[in-house]
XYZ file of C-alpha atoms in Angstrom:
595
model
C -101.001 -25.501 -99.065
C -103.257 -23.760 -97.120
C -101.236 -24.100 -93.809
C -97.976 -25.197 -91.861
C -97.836 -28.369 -90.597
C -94.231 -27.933 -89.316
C -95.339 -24.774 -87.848
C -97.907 -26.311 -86.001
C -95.915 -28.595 -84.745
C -92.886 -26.471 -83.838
C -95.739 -24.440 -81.818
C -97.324 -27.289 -80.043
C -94.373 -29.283 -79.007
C -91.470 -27.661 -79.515
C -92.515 -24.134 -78.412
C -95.654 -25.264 -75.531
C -94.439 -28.408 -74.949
C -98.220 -29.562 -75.217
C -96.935 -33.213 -74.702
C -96.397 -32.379 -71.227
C -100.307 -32.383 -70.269
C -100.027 -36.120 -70.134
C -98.706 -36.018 -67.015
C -102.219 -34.995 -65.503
C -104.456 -37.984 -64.663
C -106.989 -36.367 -67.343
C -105.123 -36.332 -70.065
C -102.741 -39.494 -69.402
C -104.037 -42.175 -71.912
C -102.482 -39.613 -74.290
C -99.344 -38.897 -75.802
C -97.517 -37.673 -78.865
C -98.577 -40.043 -80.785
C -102.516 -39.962 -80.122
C -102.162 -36.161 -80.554
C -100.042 -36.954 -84.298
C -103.114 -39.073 -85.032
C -105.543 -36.458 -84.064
C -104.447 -33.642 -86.065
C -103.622 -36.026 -89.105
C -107.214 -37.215 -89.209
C -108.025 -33.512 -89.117
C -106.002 -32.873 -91.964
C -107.898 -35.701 -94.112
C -111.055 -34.514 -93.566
C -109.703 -30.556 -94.131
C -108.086 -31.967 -97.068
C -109.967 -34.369 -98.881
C -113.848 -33.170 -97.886
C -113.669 -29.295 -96.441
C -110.765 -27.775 -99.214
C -112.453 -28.905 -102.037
C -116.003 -27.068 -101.052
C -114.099 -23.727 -100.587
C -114.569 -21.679 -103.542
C -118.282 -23.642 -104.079
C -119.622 -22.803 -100.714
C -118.704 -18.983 -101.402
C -120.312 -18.683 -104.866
C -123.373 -21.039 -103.659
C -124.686 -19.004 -100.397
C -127.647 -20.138 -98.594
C -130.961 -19.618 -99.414
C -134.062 -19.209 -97.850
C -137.001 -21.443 -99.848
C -140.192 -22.096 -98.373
C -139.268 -21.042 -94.756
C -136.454 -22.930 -94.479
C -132.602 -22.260 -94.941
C -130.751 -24.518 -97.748
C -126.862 -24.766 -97.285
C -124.233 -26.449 -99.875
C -125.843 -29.965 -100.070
C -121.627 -30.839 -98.792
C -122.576 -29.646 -95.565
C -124.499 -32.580 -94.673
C -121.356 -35.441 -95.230
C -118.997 -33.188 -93.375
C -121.466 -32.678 -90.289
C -122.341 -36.257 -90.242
C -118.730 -37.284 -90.290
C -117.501 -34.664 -87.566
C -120.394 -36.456 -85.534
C -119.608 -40.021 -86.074
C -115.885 -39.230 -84.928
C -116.459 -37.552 -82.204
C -115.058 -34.130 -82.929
C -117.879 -32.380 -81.404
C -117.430 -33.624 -77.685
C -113.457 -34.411 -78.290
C -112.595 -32.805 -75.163
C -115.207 -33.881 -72.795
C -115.345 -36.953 -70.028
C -114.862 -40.391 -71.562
C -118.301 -41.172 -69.378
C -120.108 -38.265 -71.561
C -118.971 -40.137 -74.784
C -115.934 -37.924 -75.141
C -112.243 -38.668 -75.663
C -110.699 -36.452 -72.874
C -108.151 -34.337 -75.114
C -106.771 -31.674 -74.499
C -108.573 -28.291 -75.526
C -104.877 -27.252 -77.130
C -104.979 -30.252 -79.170
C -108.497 -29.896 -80.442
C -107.651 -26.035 -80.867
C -105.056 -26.616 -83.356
C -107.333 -29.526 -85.272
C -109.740 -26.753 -85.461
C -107.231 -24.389 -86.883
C -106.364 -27.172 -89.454
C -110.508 -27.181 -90.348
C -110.542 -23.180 -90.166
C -107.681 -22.823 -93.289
C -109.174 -25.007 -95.296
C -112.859 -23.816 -95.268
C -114.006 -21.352 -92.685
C -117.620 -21.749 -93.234
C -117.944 -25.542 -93.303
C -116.083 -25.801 -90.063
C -118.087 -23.624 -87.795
C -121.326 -26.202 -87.518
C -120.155 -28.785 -85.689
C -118.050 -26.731 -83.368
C -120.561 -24.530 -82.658
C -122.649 -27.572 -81.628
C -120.228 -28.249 -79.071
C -119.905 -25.249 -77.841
C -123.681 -24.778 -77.098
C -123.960 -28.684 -75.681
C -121.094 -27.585 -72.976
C -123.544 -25.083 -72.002
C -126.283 -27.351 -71.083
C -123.931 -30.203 -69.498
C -122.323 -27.279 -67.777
C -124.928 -25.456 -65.691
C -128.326 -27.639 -67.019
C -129.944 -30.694 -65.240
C -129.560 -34.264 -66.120
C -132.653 -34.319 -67.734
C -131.779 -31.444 -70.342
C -128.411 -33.296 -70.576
C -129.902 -36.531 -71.447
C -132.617 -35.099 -74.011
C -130.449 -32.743 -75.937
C -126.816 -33.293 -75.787
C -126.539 -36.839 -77.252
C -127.936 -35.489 -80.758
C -125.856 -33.012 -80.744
C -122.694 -34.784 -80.118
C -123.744 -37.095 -82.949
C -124.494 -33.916 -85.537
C -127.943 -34.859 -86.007
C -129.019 -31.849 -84.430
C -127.034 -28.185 -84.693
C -126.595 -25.952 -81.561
C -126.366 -21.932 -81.475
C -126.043 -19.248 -79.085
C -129.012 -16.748 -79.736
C -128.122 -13.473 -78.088
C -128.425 -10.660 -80.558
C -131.717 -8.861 -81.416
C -133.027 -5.912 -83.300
C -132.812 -3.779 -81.216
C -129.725 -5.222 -78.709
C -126.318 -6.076 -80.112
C -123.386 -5.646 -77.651
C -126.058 -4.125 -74.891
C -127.215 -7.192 -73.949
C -128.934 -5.780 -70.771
C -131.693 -4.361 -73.472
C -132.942 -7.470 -74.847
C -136.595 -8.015 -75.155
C -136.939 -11.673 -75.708
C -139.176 -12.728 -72.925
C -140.027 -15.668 -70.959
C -143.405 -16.433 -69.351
C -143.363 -19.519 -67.273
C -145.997 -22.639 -67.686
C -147.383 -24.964 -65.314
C -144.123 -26.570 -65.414
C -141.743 -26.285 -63.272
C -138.175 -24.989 -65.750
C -140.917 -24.582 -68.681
C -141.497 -21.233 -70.208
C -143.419 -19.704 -73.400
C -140.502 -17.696 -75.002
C -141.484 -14.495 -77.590
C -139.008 -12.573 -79.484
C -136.645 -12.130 -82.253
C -133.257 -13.069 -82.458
C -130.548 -11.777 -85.286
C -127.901 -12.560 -87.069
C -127.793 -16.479 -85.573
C -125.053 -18.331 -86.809
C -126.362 -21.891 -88.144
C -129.968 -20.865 -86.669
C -131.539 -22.577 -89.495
C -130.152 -25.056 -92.148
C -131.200 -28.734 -94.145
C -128.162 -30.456 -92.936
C -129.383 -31.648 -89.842
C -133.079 -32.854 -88.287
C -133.430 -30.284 -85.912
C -131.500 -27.049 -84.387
C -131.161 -26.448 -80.590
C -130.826 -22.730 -79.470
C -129.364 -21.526 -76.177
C -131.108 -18.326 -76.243
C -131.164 -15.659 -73.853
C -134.389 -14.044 -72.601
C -135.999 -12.037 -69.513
C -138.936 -13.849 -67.309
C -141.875 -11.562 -66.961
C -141.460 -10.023 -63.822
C -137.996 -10.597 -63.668
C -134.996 -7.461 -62.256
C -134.510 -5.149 -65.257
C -131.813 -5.067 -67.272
C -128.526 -7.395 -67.180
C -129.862 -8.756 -63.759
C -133.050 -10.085 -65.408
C -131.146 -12.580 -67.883
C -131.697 -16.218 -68.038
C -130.639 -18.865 -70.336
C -133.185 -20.745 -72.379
C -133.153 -24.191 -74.252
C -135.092 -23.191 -77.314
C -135.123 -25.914 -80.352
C -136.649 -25.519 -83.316
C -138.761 -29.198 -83.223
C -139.500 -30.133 -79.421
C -138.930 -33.612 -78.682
C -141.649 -35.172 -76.934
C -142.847 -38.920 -76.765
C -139.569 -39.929 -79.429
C -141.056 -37.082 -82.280
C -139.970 -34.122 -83.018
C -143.077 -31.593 -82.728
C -142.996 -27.814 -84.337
C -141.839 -25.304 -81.682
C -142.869 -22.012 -83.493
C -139.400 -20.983 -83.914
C -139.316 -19.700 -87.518
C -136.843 -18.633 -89.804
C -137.967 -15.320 -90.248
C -135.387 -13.831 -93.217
C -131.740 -14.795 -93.601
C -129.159 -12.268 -93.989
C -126.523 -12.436 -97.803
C -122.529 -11.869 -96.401
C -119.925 -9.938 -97.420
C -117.685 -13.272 -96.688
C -118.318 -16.666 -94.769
C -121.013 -16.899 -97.149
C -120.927 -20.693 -96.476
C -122.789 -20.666 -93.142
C -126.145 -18.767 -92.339
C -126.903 -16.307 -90.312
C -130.520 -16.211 -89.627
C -133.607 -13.947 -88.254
C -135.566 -15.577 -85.848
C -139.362 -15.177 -85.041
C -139.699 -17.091 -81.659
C -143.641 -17.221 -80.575
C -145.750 -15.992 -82.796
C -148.356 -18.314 -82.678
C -147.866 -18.426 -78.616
C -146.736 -22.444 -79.465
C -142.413 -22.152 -78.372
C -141.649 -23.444 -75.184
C -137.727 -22.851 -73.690
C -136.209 -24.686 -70.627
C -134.448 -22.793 -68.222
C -130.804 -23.907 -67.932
C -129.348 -23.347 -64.175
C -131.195 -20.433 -62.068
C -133.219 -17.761 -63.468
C -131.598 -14.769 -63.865
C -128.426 -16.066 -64.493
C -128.341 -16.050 -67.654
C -125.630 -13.745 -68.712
C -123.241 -15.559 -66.573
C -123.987 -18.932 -67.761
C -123.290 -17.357 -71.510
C -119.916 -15.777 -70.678
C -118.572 -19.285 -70.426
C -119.758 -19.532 -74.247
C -118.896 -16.671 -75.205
C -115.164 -16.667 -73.459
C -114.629 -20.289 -75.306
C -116.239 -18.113 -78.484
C -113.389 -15.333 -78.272
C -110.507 -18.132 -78.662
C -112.496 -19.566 -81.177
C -112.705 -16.208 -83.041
C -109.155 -15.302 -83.325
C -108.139 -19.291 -84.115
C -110.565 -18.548 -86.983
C -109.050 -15.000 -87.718
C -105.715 -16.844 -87.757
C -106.602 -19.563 -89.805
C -108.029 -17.364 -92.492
C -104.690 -15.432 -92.606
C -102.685 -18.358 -92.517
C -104.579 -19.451 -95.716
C -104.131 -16.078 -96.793
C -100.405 -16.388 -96.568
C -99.640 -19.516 -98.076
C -101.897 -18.348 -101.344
C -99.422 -15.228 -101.694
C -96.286 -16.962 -100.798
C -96.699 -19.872 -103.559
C -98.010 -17.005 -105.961
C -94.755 -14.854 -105.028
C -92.141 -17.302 -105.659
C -93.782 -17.930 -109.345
C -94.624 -14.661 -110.748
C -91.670 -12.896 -112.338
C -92.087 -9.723 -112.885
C -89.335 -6.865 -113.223
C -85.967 -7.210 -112.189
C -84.069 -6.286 -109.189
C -83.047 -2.934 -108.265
C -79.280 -3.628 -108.978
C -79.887 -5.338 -112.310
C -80.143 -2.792 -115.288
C -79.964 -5.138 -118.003
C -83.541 -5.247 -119.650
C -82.348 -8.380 -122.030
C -81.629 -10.416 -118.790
C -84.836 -12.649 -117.656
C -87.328 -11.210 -114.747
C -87.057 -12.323 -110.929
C -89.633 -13.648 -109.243
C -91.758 -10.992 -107.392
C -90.437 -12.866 -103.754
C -86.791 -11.582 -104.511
C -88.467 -7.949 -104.304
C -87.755 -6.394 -101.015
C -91.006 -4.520 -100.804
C -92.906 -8.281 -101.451
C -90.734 -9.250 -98.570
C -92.091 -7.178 -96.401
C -95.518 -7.862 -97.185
C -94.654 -11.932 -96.429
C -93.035 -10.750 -93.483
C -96.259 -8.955 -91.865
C -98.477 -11.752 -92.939
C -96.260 -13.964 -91.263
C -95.313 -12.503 -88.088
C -98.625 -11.536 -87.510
C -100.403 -15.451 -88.315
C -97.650 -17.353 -86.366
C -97.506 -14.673 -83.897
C -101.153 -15.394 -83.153
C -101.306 -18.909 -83.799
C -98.778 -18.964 -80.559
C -100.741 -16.610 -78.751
C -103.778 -18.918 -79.201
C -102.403 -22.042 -78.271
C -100.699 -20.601 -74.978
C -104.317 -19.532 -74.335
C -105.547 -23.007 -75.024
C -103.179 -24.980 -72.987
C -104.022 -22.040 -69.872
C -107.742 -23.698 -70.383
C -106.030 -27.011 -69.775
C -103.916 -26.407 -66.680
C -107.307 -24.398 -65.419
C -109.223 -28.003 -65.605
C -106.286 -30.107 -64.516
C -104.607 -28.369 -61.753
C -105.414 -26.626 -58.225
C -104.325 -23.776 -56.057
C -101.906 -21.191 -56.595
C -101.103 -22.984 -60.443
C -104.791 -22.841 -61.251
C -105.612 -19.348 -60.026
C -102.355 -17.965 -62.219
C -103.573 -19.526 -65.152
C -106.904 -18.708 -64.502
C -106.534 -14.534 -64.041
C -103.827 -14.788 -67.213
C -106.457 -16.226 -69.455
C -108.871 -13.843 -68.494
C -106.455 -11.106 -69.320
C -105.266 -12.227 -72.272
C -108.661 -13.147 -74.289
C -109.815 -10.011 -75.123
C -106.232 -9.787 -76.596
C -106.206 -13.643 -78.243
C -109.777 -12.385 -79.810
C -108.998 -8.852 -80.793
C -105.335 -8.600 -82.275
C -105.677 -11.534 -84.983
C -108.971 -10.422 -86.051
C -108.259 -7.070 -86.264
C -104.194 -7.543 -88.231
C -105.764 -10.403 -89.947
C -107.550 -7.987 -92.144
C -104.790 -6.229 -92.646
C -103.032 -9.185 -93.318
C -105.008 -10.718 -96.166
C -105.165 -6.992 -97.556
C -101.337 -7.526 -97.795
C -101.481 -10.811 -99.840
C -104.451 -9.154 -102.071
C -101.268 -6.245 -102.451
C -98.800 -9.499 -103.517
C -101.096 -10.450 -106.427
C -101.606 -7.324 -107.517
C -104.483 -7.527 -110.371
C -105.147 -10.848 -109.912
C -105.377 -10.350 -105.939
C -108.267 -8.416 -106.990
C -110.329 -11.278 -108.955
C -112.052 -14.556 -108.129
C -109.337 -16.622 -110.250
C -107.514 -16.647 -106.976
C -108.651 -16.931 -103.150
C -107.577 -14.236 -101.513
C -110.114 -12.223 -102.287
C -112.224 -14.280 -100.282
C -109.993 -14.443 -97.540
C -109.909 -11.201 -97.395
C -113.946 -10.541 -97.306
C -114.014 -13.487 -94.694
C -111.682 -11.980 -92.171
C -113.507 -8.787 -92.008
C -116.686 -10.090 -89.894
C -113.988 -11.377 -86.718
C -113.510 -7.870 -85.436
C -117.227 -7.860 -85.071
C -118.127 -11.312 -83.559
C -118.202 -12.233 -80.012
C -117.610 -7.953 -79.021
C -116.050 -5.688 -81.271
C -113.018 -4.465 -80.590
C -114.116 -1.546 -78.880
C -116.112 -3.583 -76.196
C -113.137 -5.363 -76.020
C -110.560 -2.767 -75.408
C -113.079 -1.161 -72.579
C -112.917 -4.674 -71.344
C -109.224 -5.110 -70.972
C -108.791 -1.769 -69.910
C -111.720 -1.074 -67.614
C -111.801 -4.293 -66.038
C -109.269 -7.017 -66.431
C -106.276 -4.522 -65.810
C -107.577 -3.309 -62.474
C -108.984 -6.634 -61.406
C -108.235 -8.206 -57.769
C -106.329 -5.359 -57.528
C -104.444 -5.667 -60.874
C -103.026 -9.769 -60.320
C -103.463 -10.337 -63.463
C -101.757 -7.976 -65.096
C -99.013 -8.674 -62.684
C -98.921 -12.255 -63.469
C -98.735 -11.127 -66.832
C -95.796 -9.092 -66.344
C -94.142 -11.856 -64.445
C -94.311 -14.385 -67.267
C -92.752 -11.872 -69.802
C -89.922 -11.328 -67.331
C -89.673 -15.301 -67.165
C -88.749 -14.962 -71.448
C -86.808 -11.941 -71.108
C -84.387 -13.552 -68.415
C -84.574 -16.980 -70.132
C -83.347 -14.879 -73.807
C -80.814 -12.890 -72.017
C -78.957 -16.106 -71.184
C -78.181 -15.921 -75.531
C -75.998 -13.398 -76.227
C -77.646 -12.818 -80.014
C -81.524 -12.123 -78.593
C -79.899 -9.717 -76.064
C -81.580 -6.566 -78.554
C -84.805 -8.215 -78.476
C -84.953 -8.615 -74.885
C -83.609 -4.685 -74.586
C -86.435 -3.708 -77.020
C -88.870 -5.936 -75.219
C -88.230 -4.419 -71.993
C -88.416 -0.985 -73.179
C -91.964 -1.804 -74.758
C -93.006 -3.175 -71.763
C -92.004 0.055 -69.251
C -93.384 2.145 -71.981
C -96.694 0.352 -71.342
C -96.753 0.254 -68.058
C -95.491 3.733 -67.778
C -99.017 4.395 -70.168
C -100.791 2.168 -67.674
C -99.923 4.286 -64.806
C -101.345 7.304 -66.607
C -104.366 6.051 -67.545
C -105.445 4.729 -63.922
C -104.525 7.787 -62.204
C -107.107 9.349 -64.746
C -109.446 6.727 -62.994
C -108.554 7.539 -59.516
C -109.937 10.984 -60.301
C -113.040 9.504 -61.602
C -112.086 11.436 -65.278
C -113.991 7.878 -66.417
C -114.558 8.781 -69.918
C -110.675 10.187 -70.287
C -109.970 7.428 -68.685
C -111.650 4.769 -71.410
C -111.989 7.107 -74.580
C -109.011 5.745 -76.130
C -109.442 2.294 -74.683
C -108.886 0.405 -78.073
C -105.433 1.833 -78.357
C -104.500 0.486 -75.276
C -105.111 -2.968 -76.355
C -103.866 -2.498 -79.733
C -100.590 -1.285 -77.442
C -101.011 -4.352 -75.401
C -101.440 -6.850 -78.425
C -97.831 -5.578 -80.081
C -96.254 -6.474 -76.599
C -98.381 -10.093 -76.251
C -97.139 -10.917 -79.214
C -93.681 -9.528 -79.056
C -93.289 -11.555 -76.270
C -94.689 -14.293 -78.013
C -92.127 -14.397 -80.570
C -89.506 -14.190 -78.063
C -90.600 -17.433 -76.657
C -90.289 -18.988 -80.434
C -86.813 -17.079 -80.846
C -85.590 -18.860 -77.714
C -86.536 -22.212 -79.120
C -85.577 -21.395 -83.048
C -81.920 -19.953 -81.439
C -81.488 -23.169 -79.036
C -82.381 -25.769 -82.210
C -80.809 -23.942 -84.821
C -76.780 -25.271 -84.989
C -77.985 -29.309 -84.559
C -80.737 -28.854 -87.525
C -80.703 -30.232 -90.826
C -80.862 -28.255 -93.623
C -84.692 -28.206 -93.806
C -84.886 -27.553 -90.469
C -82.413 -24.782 -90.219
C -84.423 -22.629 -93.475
C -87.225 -23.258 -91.104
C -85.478 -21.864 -88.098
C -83.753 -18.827 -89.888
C -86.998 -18.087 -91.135
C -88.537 -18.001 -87.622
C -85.622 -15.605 -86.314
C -85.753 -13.346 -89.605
C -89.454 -13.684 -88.590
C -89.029 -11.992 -85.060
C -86.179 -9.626 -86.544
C -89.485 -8.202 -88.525
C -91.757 -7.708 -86.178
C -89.341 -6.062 -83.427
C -88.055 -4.078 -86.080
C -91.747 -2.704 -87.849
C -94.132 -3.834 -85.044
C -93.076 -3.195 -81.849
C -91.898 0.334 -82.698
C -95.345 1.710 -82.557
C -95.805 0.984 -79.012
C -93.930 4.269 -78.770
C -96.738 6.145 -80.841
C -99.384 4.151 -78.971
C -97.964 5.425 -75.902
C -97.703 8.937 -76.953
C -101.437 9.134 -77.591
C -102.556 7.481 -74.587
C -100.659 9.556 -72.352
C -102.034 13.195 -74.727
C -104.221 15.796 -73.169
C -105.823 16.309 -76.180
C -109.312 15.213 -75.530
C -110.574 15.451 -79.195
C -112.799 12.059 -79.782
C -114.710 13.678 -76.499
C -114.739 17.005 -77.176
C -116.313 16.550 -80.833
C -119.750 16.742 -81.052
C -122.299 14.720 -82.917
C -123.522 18.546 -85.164
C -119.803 18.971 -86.359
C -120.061 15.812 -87.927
């Protein structure tokens, strides 16, 4: 079992209500039934042809022989068929080729492919990712030459931002762009690293949406546009060499299953890009991506976890070992290790934090929904919300899912530590999430420095208003009345914090004001998903007395659930606090020679 179907579902439709989005003209020729169909096929092809490559893809890693990138020969069948049924452009127009579905929907099929294998499912979604791009903000003609392959899985798309010499400061890229006799062609030279699926044998060709500066262009951020860059041109129905080679490929820690390559773009003066949208605009164009990206990132964070879980729950409720504290009888038979309090504990973080994320994604997803189906005042809500919140939906699963899978590593004990069992991979896989798409530092200055004090801080009012929407809906039960009490205190602690820190600001103390900027969304992650597990409380409480007995384990496990984190989670909002609101200065104060 490498995830919860009844979880999933309790989330989507019990908790979101996701069936409701067929009430929009867009999403109307759906309904529970189509969306039971989708995420059952994407259990059969997690199940039968993604599960079984797990462990293989992570001993076999990709190679680079004879210039060219060789992935688990699997790779190619499970591409082919996420092509063929449409997984790739799921969500798009039905005149694009696409099925029109719901972005929460294909979210949680995603998480389905994520648990199972985290490196076998990132191809084809990527792929999609990139094509929105170009049917985004390209022409027709780009559309027409590049996106069809794509959706099929004949041809693998990337995003190709990071160089030597540029990670997160994307303004200092040196990729350049020198344009052609024609018009949207340019000569691009450069190296790109660390490119997810930039080169591999399971498909004909690999399209890159790379970001480089036209010669001549503003400096800086300013001076970014967005490139089509394959690896074979197509011209005249070939596919001609485009002097994009794979220059070295880079061995993993985890997610050993998909490459990361080096790129050498224009060596021989032979690789032409097309400019997507305007010049310049590069960066702007690739914040849609990347946005899309930082869901992605924390569905995969979760997924890995989830995995995680499952592996140390099954192992917990068969290993006996000791006895409990009470019994002091060494000639009666050992417990199992899940009737040890401490073990308990351990289950209990690994599960608040995974379903406490998995809800946090999914509200995020269906937000992307009601953006794209919905106008005025309902729109712009959801719209400022989601902003605020993905820094938050990227940064708190990938950073606790570490410490998650670290906790089921602690379950096994020995064996946790050896590659008889998975967690060890899980646990070498989750570590790269806090790094991709921003690290967590870029994303704390993010949700500090800009989304809290944007249009005048809406956002973080709307955000405020939606909690308050829980809190009075779970004050109408008497029993979640201490949640709601604890909530609320969380929340004025925070915003108490938040006060602080902006007045700090409004002095123009800018570095005080930002130094401890990833505290303050660690902070604001405990209350997210506090809040989020007062919304499943509400739900669990309401269902609970008409349940069957299956149903009411599950249901007394979600409460004992939210009993755990309000009791070991949301207490160290009051530490958080503390620090952010210190005068103690010392991360600035240090210098680099004390070191």
């Amino acid at each position: 079992m490498f995830y919860s179907k009844r979880d999933l579902q309790f989330q989507l439709f019990e908790v979101l209500d996701s069936e409701s989005l067929t009430k929009y003209e867009y999403f109307q020729d759906h309904n529970r039934e189509s969306f039971d169909m989708v995420l059952e096929a994407a259990e059969g092809i997690a199940t039968k042809m993604m599960r079984p490559l797990l462990t293989e893809m992570d001993r076999k890693e990709p190679q680079l022989v004879d210039g060219k990138i060789r992935i688990h020969e699997g790779m190619k069948a499970i591409i082919k068929k996420m092509g063929e049924d449409g997984w790739v452009n799921a969500a798009f127009r039905y005149d694009e080729g696409g099925q029109q579905l719901p972005t929460t929907i294909l979210n949680a099929a995603g998480f389905i492919f994520q648990a199972a294998n985290y490196s076998s499912s990132i191809f084809s979604f990527m792929s999609g990712g990139s094509a929105n791009l170009i049917r985004t903000f390209g022409s027709q003609e780009l559309i027409d030459r590049f996106t069809p392959d794509m959706y099929s899985g004949k041809w693998q798309g990337t995003m190709a931002l990071t160089e030597p010499d540029a990670g997160s400061s994307l303004s200092d890229i040196s990729t350049s762009a020198e344009p052609t006799e024609i018009e949207g062609v340019y000569k691009i030279n450069g190296q790109k690293i660390y490119i997810s699926a930039g080169d591999h044998d399971a498909c004909e060709n690999i399209v890159h949406l790379m970001l480089a500066k036209i010669k001549g262009g503003p400096i800086g951020a300013k001076g970014i546009s967005l490139f089509v860059v394959p690896q074979k041109r197509p011209e005249n129905g070939e596919l001609i060499d485009n002097d994009v080679i794979t220059a070295g490929i880079f061995h993993k820690m985890g997610y050993k299953g998909a490459p990361i390559a080096h790129l050498s773009i224009g060596s021989n003066d032979g690789a032409l890009g097309y400019l997507v949208g305007e010049p310049h605009k590069g960066l702007s164009y690739m914040f849609q991506l990347m946005n899309e990206a930082r869901i992605s990132v924390g569905l995969n964070a979760t997924a890995i976890g989830t995995a995680s879980y499952y592996t140390s729950l099954a192992y917990a409720k068969e290993r006996p070992q000791g006895r409990k504290i009470s019994e002091k009888d060494p000639t009666k038979p050992q417990t199992t290790i899940i009737n040890h309090a401490d073990v308990k504990r351990m289950l209990l973080f690994q599960k608040s934090v995974v379903e406490g994320s998995l809800a946090l994604l999914l509200y995020c997803s269906k937000l992307s929904d009601l953006i794209h189906v919905e106008e005025g005042e309902t729109k712009e809500r959801a719209n400022l919300l989601l902003d605020l919140l993905t820094p938050v939906a990227k940064s708190y699963p990938s950073e606790m899912c570490c410490l998650s899978t670290s906790a089921a590593v602690q379950v096994l004990g020995g064996a946790g530590y050896t590659t008889d069992f998975t967690v060890e991979q899980y646990y070498r896989e989750a570590r790269i999430h806090p790094i991709h798409e921003g690290t967590t530092g870029i994303h704390g200055l993010d949700l500090l420095g800009r989304k809290i004090t944007i249009h005048n801080g809406k956002a973080a009012q709307i955000f405020f208003e939606e909690v308050s929407k829980t809190v009075a809906k779970a004050s109408e039960n008497e029993d979640l009345q201490p949640f709601v009490e604890k909530l609320q205190k969380a929340l004025a602690k925070a915003q108490q914090a938040t006060g602080y820190l902006l007045g700090l600001a409004g002095k123009g103390e800018t570095e005080k004001f930002l130094a401890d900027a990833t505290l303050y969304l660690e902070m604001f992650g405990i209350i997210t998903i506090a809040w989020q597990w007062l919304n499943q409380g509400i739900v669990a409480k309401e269902k609970l007395n008409d349940a069957h007995e299956a149903d009411q384990n599950f249901y007394q496990g979600k409460l004992a659930t939210m009993r755990y984190f309000y009791e070991y989670e949301l207490v160290k909002v009051d530490s958080l606090v503390k620090r952010l609101q210190s005068t103690d200065s010392v991360t600035i104060d240090m210098q680099s020679d004390w070191f």
